[in-house]
GROMACS .gro file of C-alpha atoms in nm:
model
  248
    1UNK     CA    1  -9.076   3.171  16.727
    2UNK     CA    2  -8.909   3.089  17.053
    3UNK     CA    3  -8.904   2.709  17.204
    4UNK     CA    4  -8.903   2.637  17.588
    5UNK     CA    5  -8.647   2.369  17.557
    6UNK     CA    6  -8.331   2.369  17.806
    7UNK     CA    7  -8.090   2.304  17.503
    8UNK     CA    8  -7.958   2.506  17.224
    9UNK     CA    9  -8.232   2.403  16.993
   10UNK     CA   10  -8.299   2.544  16.599
   11UNK     CA   11  -8.570   2.426  16.398
   12UNK     CA   12  -8.523   2.481  16.015
   13UNK     CA   13  -8.736   2.412  15.714
   14UNK     CA   14  -8.577   2.255  15.373
   15UNK     CA   15  -8.432   2.603  15.256
   16UNK     CA   16  -8.207   2.648  15.583
   17UNK     CA   17  -8.428   2.941  15.696
   18UNK     CA   18  -8.484   2.948  16.070
   19UNK     CA   19  -8.827   2.900  16.210
   20UNK     CA   20  -8.768   2.893  16.568
   21UNK     CA   21  -8.504   2.864  16.831
   22UNK     CA   22  -8.490   2.783  17.207
   23UNK     CA   23  -8.373   3.042  17.466
   24UNK     CA   24  -8.040   2.852  17.501
   25UNK     CA   25  -7.964   2.899  17.129
   26UNK     CA   26  -8.043   3.264  17.138
   27UNK     CA   27  -7.804   3.293  17.435
   28UNK     CA   28  -7.537   3.065  17.232
   29UNK     CA   29  -7.562   3.180  16.888
   30UNK     CA   30  -7.486   3.513  16.722
   31UNK     CA   31  -7.804   3.756  16.705
   32UNK     CA   32  -7.762   3.791  16.323
   33UNK     CA   33  -7.867   3.436  16.209
   34UNK     CA   34  -8.170   3.383  15.988
   35UNK     CA   35  -8.046   3.094  15.828
   36UNK     CA   36  -7.869   2.780  15.965
   37UNK     CA   37  -7.587   2.898  15.770
   38UNK     CA   38  -7.558   3.214  15.955
   39UNK     CA   39  -7.486   2.990  16.278
   40UNK     CA   40  -7.175   2.793  16.148
   41UNK     CA   41  -6.820   2.932  16.045
   42UNK     CA   42  -6.761   2.950  15.684
   43UNK     CA   43  -6.519   2.678  15.686
   44UNK     CA   44  -6.809   2.430  15.835
   45UNK     CA   45  -7.060   2.516  15.569
   46UNK     CA   46  -6.960   2.237  15.313
   47UNK     CA   47  -6.991   1.987  15.600
   48UNK     CA   48  -7.337   2.117  15.706
   49UNK     CA   49  -7.462   2.098  15.353
   50UNK     CA   50  -7.452   1.724  15.366
   51UNK     CA   51  -7.712   1.730  15.634
   52UNK     CA   52  -7.976   1.951  15.468
   53UNK     CA   53  -8.159   1.708  15.246
   54UNK     CA   54  -8.434   1.494  15.474
   55UNK     CA   55  -8.297   1.163  15.607
   56UNK     CA   56  -8.424   0.914  15.848
   57UNK     CA   57  -8.312   0.900  16.193
   58UNK     CA   58  -8.052   1.129  16.383
   59UNK     CA   59  -7.713   1.242  16.253
   60UNK     CA   60  -7.421   1.409  16.421
   61UNK     CA   61  -7.105   1.590  16.343
   62UNK     CA   62  -6.839   1.831  16.487
   63UNK     CA   63  -6.823   2.213  16.354
   64UNK     CA   64  -6.732   2.530  16.464
   65UNK     CA   65  -7.041   2.785  16.528
   66UNK     CA   66  -7.060   3.139  16.553
   67UNK     CA   67  -7.112   3.244  16.901
   68UNK     CA   68  -7.259   3.560  17.088
   69UNK     CA   69  -6.941   3.604  17.277
   70UNK     CA   70  -6.680   3.362  17.083
   71UNK     CA   71  -6.642   3.382  16.686
   72UNK     CA   72  -6.574   3.011  16.701
   73UNK     CA   73  -6.729   2.766  16.933
   74UNK     CA   74  -6.685   2.384  16.885
   75UNK     CA   75  -7.007   2.193  16.928
   76UNK     CA   76  -7.159   1.854  16.836
   77UNK     CA   77  -7.432   1.900  16.597
   78UNK     CA   78  -7.749   1.667  16.627
   79UNK     CA   79  -7.981   1.669  16.335
   80UNK     CA   80  -8.291   1.492  16.268
   81UNK     CA   81  -8.563   1.528  16.009
   82UNK     CA   82  -8.964   1.543  16.058
   83UNK     CA   83  -9.114   1.593  15.732
   84UNK     CA   84  -8.991   1.930  15.576
   85UNK     CA   85  -8.852   2.056  15.898
   86UNK     CA   86  -8.536   1.941  16.075
   87UNK     CA   87  -8.459   1.963  16.449
   88UNK     CA   88  -8.088   2.079  16.536
   89UNK     CA   89  -7.926   2.079  16.861
   90UNK     CA   90  -7.614   2.234  16.931
   91UNK     CA   91  -7.364   2.075  17.211
   92UNK     CA   92  -7.072   2.262  17.318
   93UNK     CA   93  -6.812   2.032  17.359
   94UNK     CA   94  -6.746   2.162  17.707
   95UNK     CA   95  -6.516   2.398  17.889
   96UNK     CA   96  -6.216   2.173  17.875
   97UNK     CA   97  -6.167   2.268  17.524
   98UNK     CA   98  -6.216   2.642  17.575
   99UNK     CA   99  -5.868   2.739  17.624
  100UNK     CA  100  -5.799   2.592  17.283
  101UNK     CA  101  -6.089   2.774  17.119
  102UNK     CA  102  -5.968   3.116  17.258
  103UNK     CA  103  -5.587   3.003  17.128
  104UNK     CA  104  -5.735   2.919  16.814
  105UNK     CA  105  -5.950   3.239  16.763
  106UNK     CA  106  -5.630   3.449  16.864
  107UNK     CA  107  -5.416   3.251  16.608
  108UNK     CA  108  -5.666   3.301  16.356
  109UNK     CA  109  -5.684   3.695  16.445
  110UNK     CA  110  -5.308   3.710  16.430
  111UNK     CA  111  -5.309   3.551  16.100
  112UNK     CA  112  -5.552   3.785  15.937
  113UNK     CA  113  -5.345   4.078  16.078
  114UNK     CA  114  -5.024   3.911  15.944
  115UNK     CA  115  -5.178   3.848  15.611
  116UNK     CA  116  -5.309   4.225  15.561
  117UNK     CA  117  -4.954   4.351  15.706
  118UNK     CA  118  -4.786   4.117  15.426
  119UNK     CA  119  -5.057   4.236  15.168
  120UNK     CA  120  -4.979   4.613  15.249
  121UNK     CA  121  -4.579   4.535  15.279
  122UNK     CA  122  -4.650   4.356  14.914
  123UNK     CA  123  -4.816   4.658  14.777
  124UNK     CA  124  -4.574   4.896  14.910
  125UNK     CA  125  -4.304   4.698  14.735
  126UNK     CA  126  -4.475   4.677  14.418
  127UNK     CA  127  -4.501   5.032  14.432
  128UNK     CA  128  -4.167   5.109  14.516
  129UNK     CA  129  -4.058   4.890  14.209
  130UNK     CA  130  -4.253   5.067  13.980
  131UNK     CA  131  -4.113   5.397  14.114
  132UNK     CA  132  -3.767   5.258  14.077
  133UNK     CA  133  -3.842   5.148  13.706
  134UNK     CA  134  -3.968   5.503  13.650
  135UNK     CA  135  -3.644   5.636  13.748
  136UNK     CA  136  -3.481   5.393  13.548
  137UNK     CA  137  -3.587   5.570  13.219
  138UNK     CA  138  -3.658   5.958  13.279
  139UNK     CA  139  -3.780   6.147  13.009
  140UNK     CA  140  -3.560   6.457  13.009
  141UNK     CA  141  -3.653   6.760  12.786
  142UNK     CA  142  -3.357   6.927  12.673
  143UNK     CA  143  -3.510   7.188  12.433
  144UNK     CA  144  -3.836   7.256  12.318
  145UNK     CA  145  -3.798   6.997  12.014
  146UNK     CA  146  -3.527   6.738  12.172
  147UNK     CA  147  -3.575   6.515  12.442
  148UNK     CA  148  -3.316   6.261  12.624
  149UNK     CA  149  -3.394   5.922  12.775
  150UNK     CA  150  -3.099   5.757  12.962
  151UNK     CA  151  -3.193   5.393  13.078
  152UNK     CA  152  -3.024   5.259  13.386
  153UNK     CA  153  -3.006   4.917  13.491
  154UNK     CA  154  -3.097   4.597  13.338
  155UNK     CA  155  -3.356   4.618  12.994
  156UNK     CA  156  -3.649   4.372  13.144
  157UNK     CA  157  -4.004   4.377  13.029
  158UNK     CA  158  -4.142   4.510  13.343
  159UNK     CA  159  -3.916   4.808  13.334
  160UNK     CA  160  -3.960   4.880  12.972
  161UNK     CA  161  -4.338   4.871  13.010
  162UNK     CA  162  -4.343   5.141  13.291
  163UNK     CA  163  -4.079   5.341  13.090
  164UNK     CA  164  -4.313   5.324  12.764
  165UNK     CA  165  -4.608   5.470  12.941
  166UNK     CA  166  -4.401   5.769  13.058
  167UNK     CA  167  -4.220   5.845  12.728
  168UNK     CA  168  -4.553   5.810  12.520
  169UNK     CA  169  -4.714   6.048  12.752
  170UNK     CA  170  -4.437   6.283  12.774
  171UNK     CA  171  -4.341   6.262  12.386
  172UNK     CA  172  -4.713   6.347  12.300
  173UNK     CA  173  -4.775   6.631  12.550
  174UNK     CA  174  -4.408   6.779  12.430
  175UNK     CA  175  -4.424   6.686  12.057
  176UNK     CA  176  -4.042   6.656  12.065
  177UNK     CA  177  -3.893   6.603  11.726
  178UNK     CA  178  -3.567   6.443  11.845
  179UNK     CA  179  -3.565   6.188  12.131
  180UNK     CA  180  -3.233   6.035  12.206
  181UNK     CA  181  -3.207   5.695  12.415
  182UNK     CA  182  -2.884   5.669  12.607
  183UNK     CA  183  -2.783   5.284  12.676
  184UNK     CA  184  -2.433   5.399  12.842
  185UNK     CA  185  -2.564   5.305  13.183
  186UNK     CA  186  -2.755   4.981  13.112
  187UNK     CA  187  -2.673   4.646  13.236
  188UNK     CA  188  -2.819   4.285  13.083
  189UNK     CA  189  -3.066   4.303  12.799
  190UNK     CA  190  -3.324   4.028  12.790
  191UNK     CA  191  -3.539   3.945  12.495
  192UNK     CA  192  -3.877   4.040  12.621
  193UNK     CA  193  -3.734   4.351  12.760
  194UNK     CA  194  -3.597   4.422  12.386
  195UNK     CA  195  -3.916   4.341  12.240
  196UNK     CA  196  -4.085   4.603  12.460
  197UNK     CA  197  -3.819   4.875  12.371
  198UNK     CA  198  -3.875   4.785  12.007
  199UNK     CA  199  -4.248   4.849  12.051
  200UNK     CA  200  -4.157   5.180  12.223
  201UNK     CA  201  -3.916   5.296  11.940
  202UNK     CA  202  -4.177   5.193  11.675
  203UNK     CA  203  -4.459   5.397  11.842
  204UNK     CA  204  -4.288   5.699  11.891
  205UNK     CA  205  -4.154   5.679  11.533
  206UNK     CA  206  -4.526   5.681  11.435
  207UNK     CA  207  -4.580   5.958  11.641
  208UNK     CA  208  -4.299   6.181  11.535
  209UNK     CA  209  -4.256   6.074  11.186
  210UNK     CA  210  -3.888   6.001  11.246
  211UNK     CA  211  -3.674   5.765  11.421
  212UNK     CA  212  -3.539   5.784  11.740
  213UNK     CA  213  -3.188   5.820  11.843
  214UNK     CA  214  -2.981   5.568  12.038
  215UNK     CA  215  -2.637   5.670  12.196
  216UNK     CA  216  -2.409   5.506  12.434
  217UNK     CA  217  -2.422   5.134  12.257
  218UNK     CA  218  -2.156   4.917  12.411
  219UNK     CA  219  -1.989   4.640  12.206
  220UNK     CA  220  -2.146   4.391  12.495
  221UNK     CA  221  -2.482   4.540  12.394
  222UNK     CA  222  -2.410   4.523  12.018
  223UNK     CA  223  -2.316   4.152  12.059
  224UNK     CA  224  -2.660   4.092  12.266
  225UNK     CA  225  -2.879   4.263  12.010
  226UNK     CA  226  -2.707   4.113  11.713
  227UNK     CA  227  -2.771   3.771  11.894
  228UNK     CA  228  -3.156   3.851  11.939
  229UNK     CA  229  -3.174   3.957  11.579
  230UNK     CA  230  -3.307   4.314  11.638
  231UNK     CA  231  -3.374   4.558  11.375
  232UNK     CA  232  -3.457   4.897  11.555
  233UNK     CA  233  -3.608   5.144  11.355
  234UNK     CA  234  -3.354   5.429  11.496
  235UNK     CA  235  -3.022   5.621  11.435
  236UNK     CA  236  -2.731   5.562  11.593
  237UNK     CA  237  -2.505   5.829  11.752
  238UNK     CA  238  -2.195   5.845  11.900
  239UNK     CA  239  -2.257   6.059  12.233
  240UNK     CA  240  -2.490   6.293  12.370
  241UNK     CA  241  -2.184   6.530  12.377
  242UNK     CA  242  -2.182   6.539  12.013
  243UNK     CA  243  -2.541   6.530  11.963
  244UNK     CA  244  -2.558   6.877  12.138
  245UNK     CA  245  -2.270   6.998  11.927
  246UNK     CA  246  -2.454   6.924  11.628
  247UNK     CA  247  -2.749   7.078  11.706
  248UNK     CA  248  -2.578   7.387  11.907
   0.00000   0.00000   0.00000
């Protein structure tokens, strides 16, 4: 129901449903409004809720509304209740703040765009880090029954989680009997990373029925593993060259 009033006016019931509005309100507000909440910017909803219960007299507050031509229009809101219905009048604060509103709108859109770009870059970085972890522990078949997994860089929890998924999948599909892990190119070893690596060794042991083989353990690694009280279900070999000679 449209009302012939010279101001932006909306009539609502106790549930906030719009019962009628003036032509000025139709010209000012977004055309998608079915409830009073639809007229307001989301950040103003909490402020609006305080005035949606019947009260005596008239109350006013300032809020951003969703305009037909501008998503953020600063207005003085005047509300009064008459039994089960409220009368709401929107008074734009004036053209003197229009420039500020436009700048605010532009800033919000730029921030939204920046947030999306940062989100995309974050996802790309995470994908790159995952790919880097995959390349830090490639599962390389040497023969039908033998596979080689060189580990590069630091032994960390996140890296071992990625390596574990790829190694278990490849080991299951290939049904390898002898799997060799080479620590020659590894750097630092932290405790969470060692725990994940231990879990991988045990799972491969259960799958293949025999322990994995470790080669390339440096004195530094031996000291770190001893400090962490590591008890891996593995065989230790001297080098890949000797292993290949034994199996040739």
